[in-house]
PDB file of C-alpha atoms in Angstrom:
ATOM      1  CA  MET A  15      68.381-139.487  39.676  1.00  0.00           C
ATOM      2  CA  LYS A  16      68.289-136.553  37.255  1.00  0.00           C
ATOM      3  CA  LYS A  17      69.072-134.139  40.071  1.00  0.00           C
ATOM      4  CA  ILE A  18      72.118-136.152  41.124  1.00  0.00           C
ATOM      5  CA  LEU A  19      73.353-136.293  37.538  1.00  0.00           C
ATOM      6  CA  LEU A  20      72.791-132.547  37.169  1.00  0.00           C
ATOM      7  CA  VAL A  21      74.698-131.816  40.394  1.00  0.00           C
ATOM      8  CA  CYS A  22      77.590-134.015  39.218  1.00  0.00           C
ATOM      9  CA  CYS A  23      77.728-132.169  35.880  1.00  0.00           C
ATOM     10  CA  PHE A  24      77.860-128.804  37.633  1.00  0.00           C
ATOM     11  CA  ALA A  25      80.574-130.065  39.962  1.00  0.00           C
ATOM     12  CA  VAL A  26      82.682-131.233  37.023  1.00  0.00           C
ATOM     13  CA  LEU A  27      82.137-127.967  35.135  1.00  0.00           C
ATOM     14  CA  GLY A  28      82.999-125.943  38.220  1.00  0.00           C
ATOM     15  CA  ALA A  29      86.166-127.923  38.854  1.00  0.00           C
ATOM     16  CA  THR A  30      87.367-127.557  35.269  1.00  0.00           C
ATOM     17  CA  SER A  31      86.674-123.838  35.209  1.00  0.00           C
ATOM     18  CA  PHE A  32      88.820-123.345  38.310  1.00  0.00           C
ATOM     19  CA  ALA A  33      91.542-125.524  36.820  1.00  0.00           C
ATOM     20  CA  GLN A  34      91.865-123.120  33.894  1.00  0.00           C
ATOM     21  CA  SER A  35      92.943-120.167  36.023  1.00  0.00           C
ATOM     22  CA  GLY A  36      96.462-121.102  37.037  1.00  0.00           C
ATOM     23  CA  PRO A  37      98.794-118.972  39.087  1.00  0.00           C
ATOM     24  CA  THR A  38     100.300-116.006  37.307  1.00  0.00           C
ATOM     25  CA  ASP A  39     104.005-115.289  37.367  1.00  0.00           C
ATOM     26  CA  ALA A  40     105.043-113.308  40.386  1.00  0.00           C
ATOM     27  CA  PRO A  41     106.552-109.908  39.664  1.00  0.00           C
ATOM     28  CA  VAL A  42     110.324-109.859  39.572  1.00  0.00           C
ATOM     29  CA  SER A  43     111.875-108.434  42.729  1.00  0.00           C
ATOM     30  CA  LYS A  44     114.333-105.545  42.686  1.00  0.00           C
ATOM     31  CA  GLU A  45     117.138-107.877  43.726  1.00  0.00           C
ATOM     32  CA  GLU A  46     116.354-110.250  40.867  1.00  0.00           C
ATOM     33  CA  LYS A  47     116.269-107.357  38.394  1.00  0.00           C
ATOM     34  CA  ALA A  48     119.640-106.179  39.695  1.00  0.00           C
ATOM     35  CA  ARG A  49     121.069-109.701  39.289  1.00  0.00           C
ATOM     36  CA  GLN A  50     119.722-109.933  35.737  1.00  0.00           C
ATOM     37  CA  LYS A  51     121.145-106.525  34.854  1.00  0.00           C
ATOM     38  CA  ALA A  52     124.553-107.444  36.309  1.00  0.00           C
ATOM     39  CA  ARG A  53     124.493-110.752  34.404  1.00  0.00           C
ATOM     40  CA  GLN A  54     123.679-108.958  31.143  1.00  0.00           C
ATOM     41  CA  GLU A  55     126.506-106.498  31.706  1.00  0.00           C
ATOM     42  CA  GLN A  56     128.937-109.323  32.490  1.00  0.00           C
ATOM     43  CA  ASP A  57     127.883-111.223  29.350  1.00  0.00           C
ATOM     44  CA  LEU A  58     128.341-108.076  27.284  1.00  0.00           C
ATOM     45  CA  ASN A  59     131.832-107.503  28.707  1.00  0.00           C
ATOM     46  CA  ASP A  60     132.724-111.154  28.087  1.00  0.00           C
ATOM     47  CA  ALA A  61     131.586-110.807  24.468  1.00  0.00           C
ATOM     48  CA  PHE A  62     133.734-107.689  24.064  1.00  0.00           C
ATOM     49  CA  LYS A  63     136.771-109.546  25.401  1.00  0.00           C
ATOM     50  CA  ALA A  64     136.120-112.650  23.298  1.00  0.00           C
ATOM     51  CA  THR A  65     135.913-110.624  20.096  1.00  0.00           C
ATOM     52  CA  GLY A  66     138.921-108.443  20.947  1.00  0.00           C
ATOM     53  CA  LEU A  67     137.270-105.091  20.296  1.00  0.00           C
ATOM     54  CA  THR A  68     139.179-101.870  20.899  1.00  0.00           C
ATOM     55  CA  ASP A  69     137.958 -99.328  23.454  1.00  0.00           C
ATOM     56  CA  SER A  70     136.572 -97.059  20.736  1.00  0.00           C
ATOM     57  CA  GLN A  71     134.739-100.000  19.151  1.00  0.00           C
ATOM     58  CA  VAL A  72     133.330-101.000  22.541  1.00  0.00           C
ATOM     59  CA  SER A  73     131.957 -97.510  23.151  1.00  0.00           C
ATOM     60  CA  SER A  74     130.485 -97.403  19.635  1.00  0.00           C
ATOM     61  CA  VAL A  75     128.870-100.817  20.073  1.00  0.00           C
ATOM     62  CA  ARG A  76     127.422 -99.807  23.451  1.00  0.00           C
ATOM     63  CA  GLU A  77     125.963 -96.679  21.848  1.00  0.00           C
ATOM     64  CA  VAL A  78     124.369 -98.705  19.039  1.00  0.00           C
ATOM     65  CA  LEU A  79     122.919-101.241  21.483  1.00  0.00           C
ATOM     66  CA  GLU A  80     121.584 -98.477  23.725  1.00  0.00           C
ATOM     67  CA  THR A  81     119.959 -96.692  20.786  1.00  0.00           C
ATOM     68  CA  ALA A  82     118.310 -99.909  19.595  1.00  0.00           C
ATOM     69  CA  SER A  83     117.107-100.683  23.115  1.00  0.00           C
ATOM     70  CA  LYS A  84     115.523 -97.245  23.507  1.00  0.00           C
ATOM     71  CA  ALA A  85     113.842 -97.532  20.109  1.00  0.00           C
ATOM     72  CA  SER A  86     112.459-100.962  21.043  1.00  0.00           C
ATOM     73  CA  LYS A  87     111.093 -99.661  24.347  1.00  0.00           C
ATOM     74  CA  GLU A  88     109.425 -96.727  22.597  1.00  0.00           C
ATOM     75  CA  LEU A  89     107.956 -99.115  20.047  1.00  0.00           C
ATOM     76  CA  LYS A  90     106.623-101.398  22.773  1.00  0.00           C
ATOM     77  CA  ALA A  91     104.979 -98.451  24.528  1.00  0.00           C
ATOM     78  CA  ASN A  92     103.336 -97.211  21.312  1.00  0.00           C
ATOM     79  CA  THR A  93      99.719 -98.357  21.484  1.00  0.00           C
ATOM     80  CA  ALA A  94      98.731 -96.760  18.170  1.00  0.00           C
ATOM     81  CA  LEU A  95     100.474 -99.450  16.110  1.00  0.00           C
ATOM     82  CA  THR A  96      99.061-102.875  15.319  1.00  0.00           C
ATOM     83  CA  GLU A  97     101.016-106.012  16.194  1.00  0.00           C
ATOM     84  CA  ASP A  98     102.032-106.485  12.546  1.00  0.00           C
ATOM     85  CA  GLN A  99     103.328-102.920  12.373  1.00  0.00           C
ATOM     86  CA  LYS A 100     105.259-103.449  15.598  1.00  0.00           C
ATOM     87  CA  VAL A 101     106.824-106.649  14.261  1.00  0.00           C
ATOM     88  CA  GLU A 102     107.835-104.865  11.066  1.00  0.00           C
ATOM     89  CA  ALA A 103     109.270-101.890  12.975  1.00  0.00           C
ATOM     90  CA  LYS A 104     111.137-104.218  15.366  1.00  0.00           C
ATOM     91  CA  LYS A 105     112.669-106.015  12.389  1.00  0.00           C
ATOM     92  CA  LYS A 106     113.792-102.675  10.941  1.00  0.00           C
ATOM     93  CA  ILE A 107     115.352-101.660  14.283  1.00  0.00           C
ATOM     94  CA  SER A 108     117.147-105.006  14.474  1.00  0.00           C
ATOM     95  CA  ASP A 109     118.366-104.810  10.872  1.00  0.00           C
ATOM     96  CA  ASP A 110     119.666-101.260  11.396  1.00  0.00           C
ATOM     97  CA  LYS A 111     121.419-102.322  14.609  1.00  0.00           C
ATOM     98  CA  ASN A 112     123.051-105.311  12.925  1.00  0.00           C
ATOM     99  CA  THR A 113     124.179-103.214   9.954  1.00  0.00           C
ATOM    100  CA  ARG A 114     125.766-100.623  12.236  1.00  0.00           C
ATOM    101  CA  LEU A 115     127.455-103.305  14.355  1.00  0.00           C
ATOM    102  CA  LYS A 116     128.863-104.941  11.231  1.00  0.00           C
ATOM    103  CA  GLU A 117     130.245-101.563  10.090  1.00  0.00           C
ATOM    104  CA  ILE A 118     131.910-100.987  13.458  1.00  0.00           C
ATOM    105  CA  MET A 119     133.326-104.485  13.949  1.00  0.00           C
ATOM    106  CA  GLY A 120     133.957-105.793  10.479  1.00  0.00           C
ATOM    107  CA  ALA A 121     132.436-108.976   9.040  1.00  0.00           C
ATOM    108  CA  ASP A 122     134.698-111.539  10.762  1.00  0.00           C
ATOM    109  CA  THR A 123     134.501-109.957  14.204  1.00  0.00           C
ATOM    110  CA  TYR A 124     130.739-109.499  13.808  1.00  0.00           C
ATOM    111  CA  ARG A 125     130.373-113.218  13.023  1.00  0.00           C
ATOM    112  CA  LYS A 126     132.362-114.097  16.150  1.00  0.00           C
ATOM    113  CA  TRP A 127     130.272-111.603  18.168  1.00  0.00           C
ATOM    114  CA  ASN A 128     127.070-113.357  17.053  1.00  0.00           C
ATOM    115  CA  GLU A 129     128.466-116.781  17.968  1.00  0.00           C
ATOM    116  CA  VAL A 130     129.447-115.601  21.454  1.00  0.00           C
ATOM    117  CA  ARG A 131     126.072-113.925  22.035  1.00  0.00           C
ATOM    118  CA  LYS A 132     124.184-117.038  20.871  1.00  0.00           C
ATOM    119  CA  GLU A 133     126.189-119.188  23.295  1.00  0.00           C
ATOM    120  CA  GLN A 134     125.414-116.750  26.104  1.00  0.00           C
ATOM    121  CA  LYS A 135     121.693-116.765  25.300  1.00  0.00           C
ATOM    122  CA  ALA A 136     121.634-120.566  25.175  1.00  0.00           C
ATOM    123  CA  ARG A 137     123.398-120.750  28.523  1.00  0.00           C
ATOM    124  CA  ALA A 138     121.032-118.180  30.053  1.00  0.00           C
ATOM    125  CA  SER A 139     117.923-119.997  28.836  1.00  0.00           C
ATOM    126  CA  ALA A 140     119.274-123.281  30.224  1.00  0.00           C
ATOM    127  CA  GLU A 141     119.570-121.783  33.711  1.00  0.00           C
TER     128      GLU A 141
END
């Protein structure tokens, strides 16, 4: 009787340990990455049109966004920093980006820009 009970316990433990290791997310294919990149570019262009930015403002905004993106990638790759330091540095990058965007666009246009981008993010997360 004890042996049967012991075998049942091991079977339950074995089953639960295998249940814990679920499938991992499959890597994103090149086609999917290309679709995501095209979607991001389209959303960015739509935001530019919705806010009515001039060509010079658009190029300045693209430059600011590119600079912030590069800084974030470098920060992510930096293994010397702790997670708290990375969070603090990411906040500084974001604050600098937002300040520069506000200078380029003006307060009203920047507010509209944020509204459009939030709508786009909500729509993208719903898909």
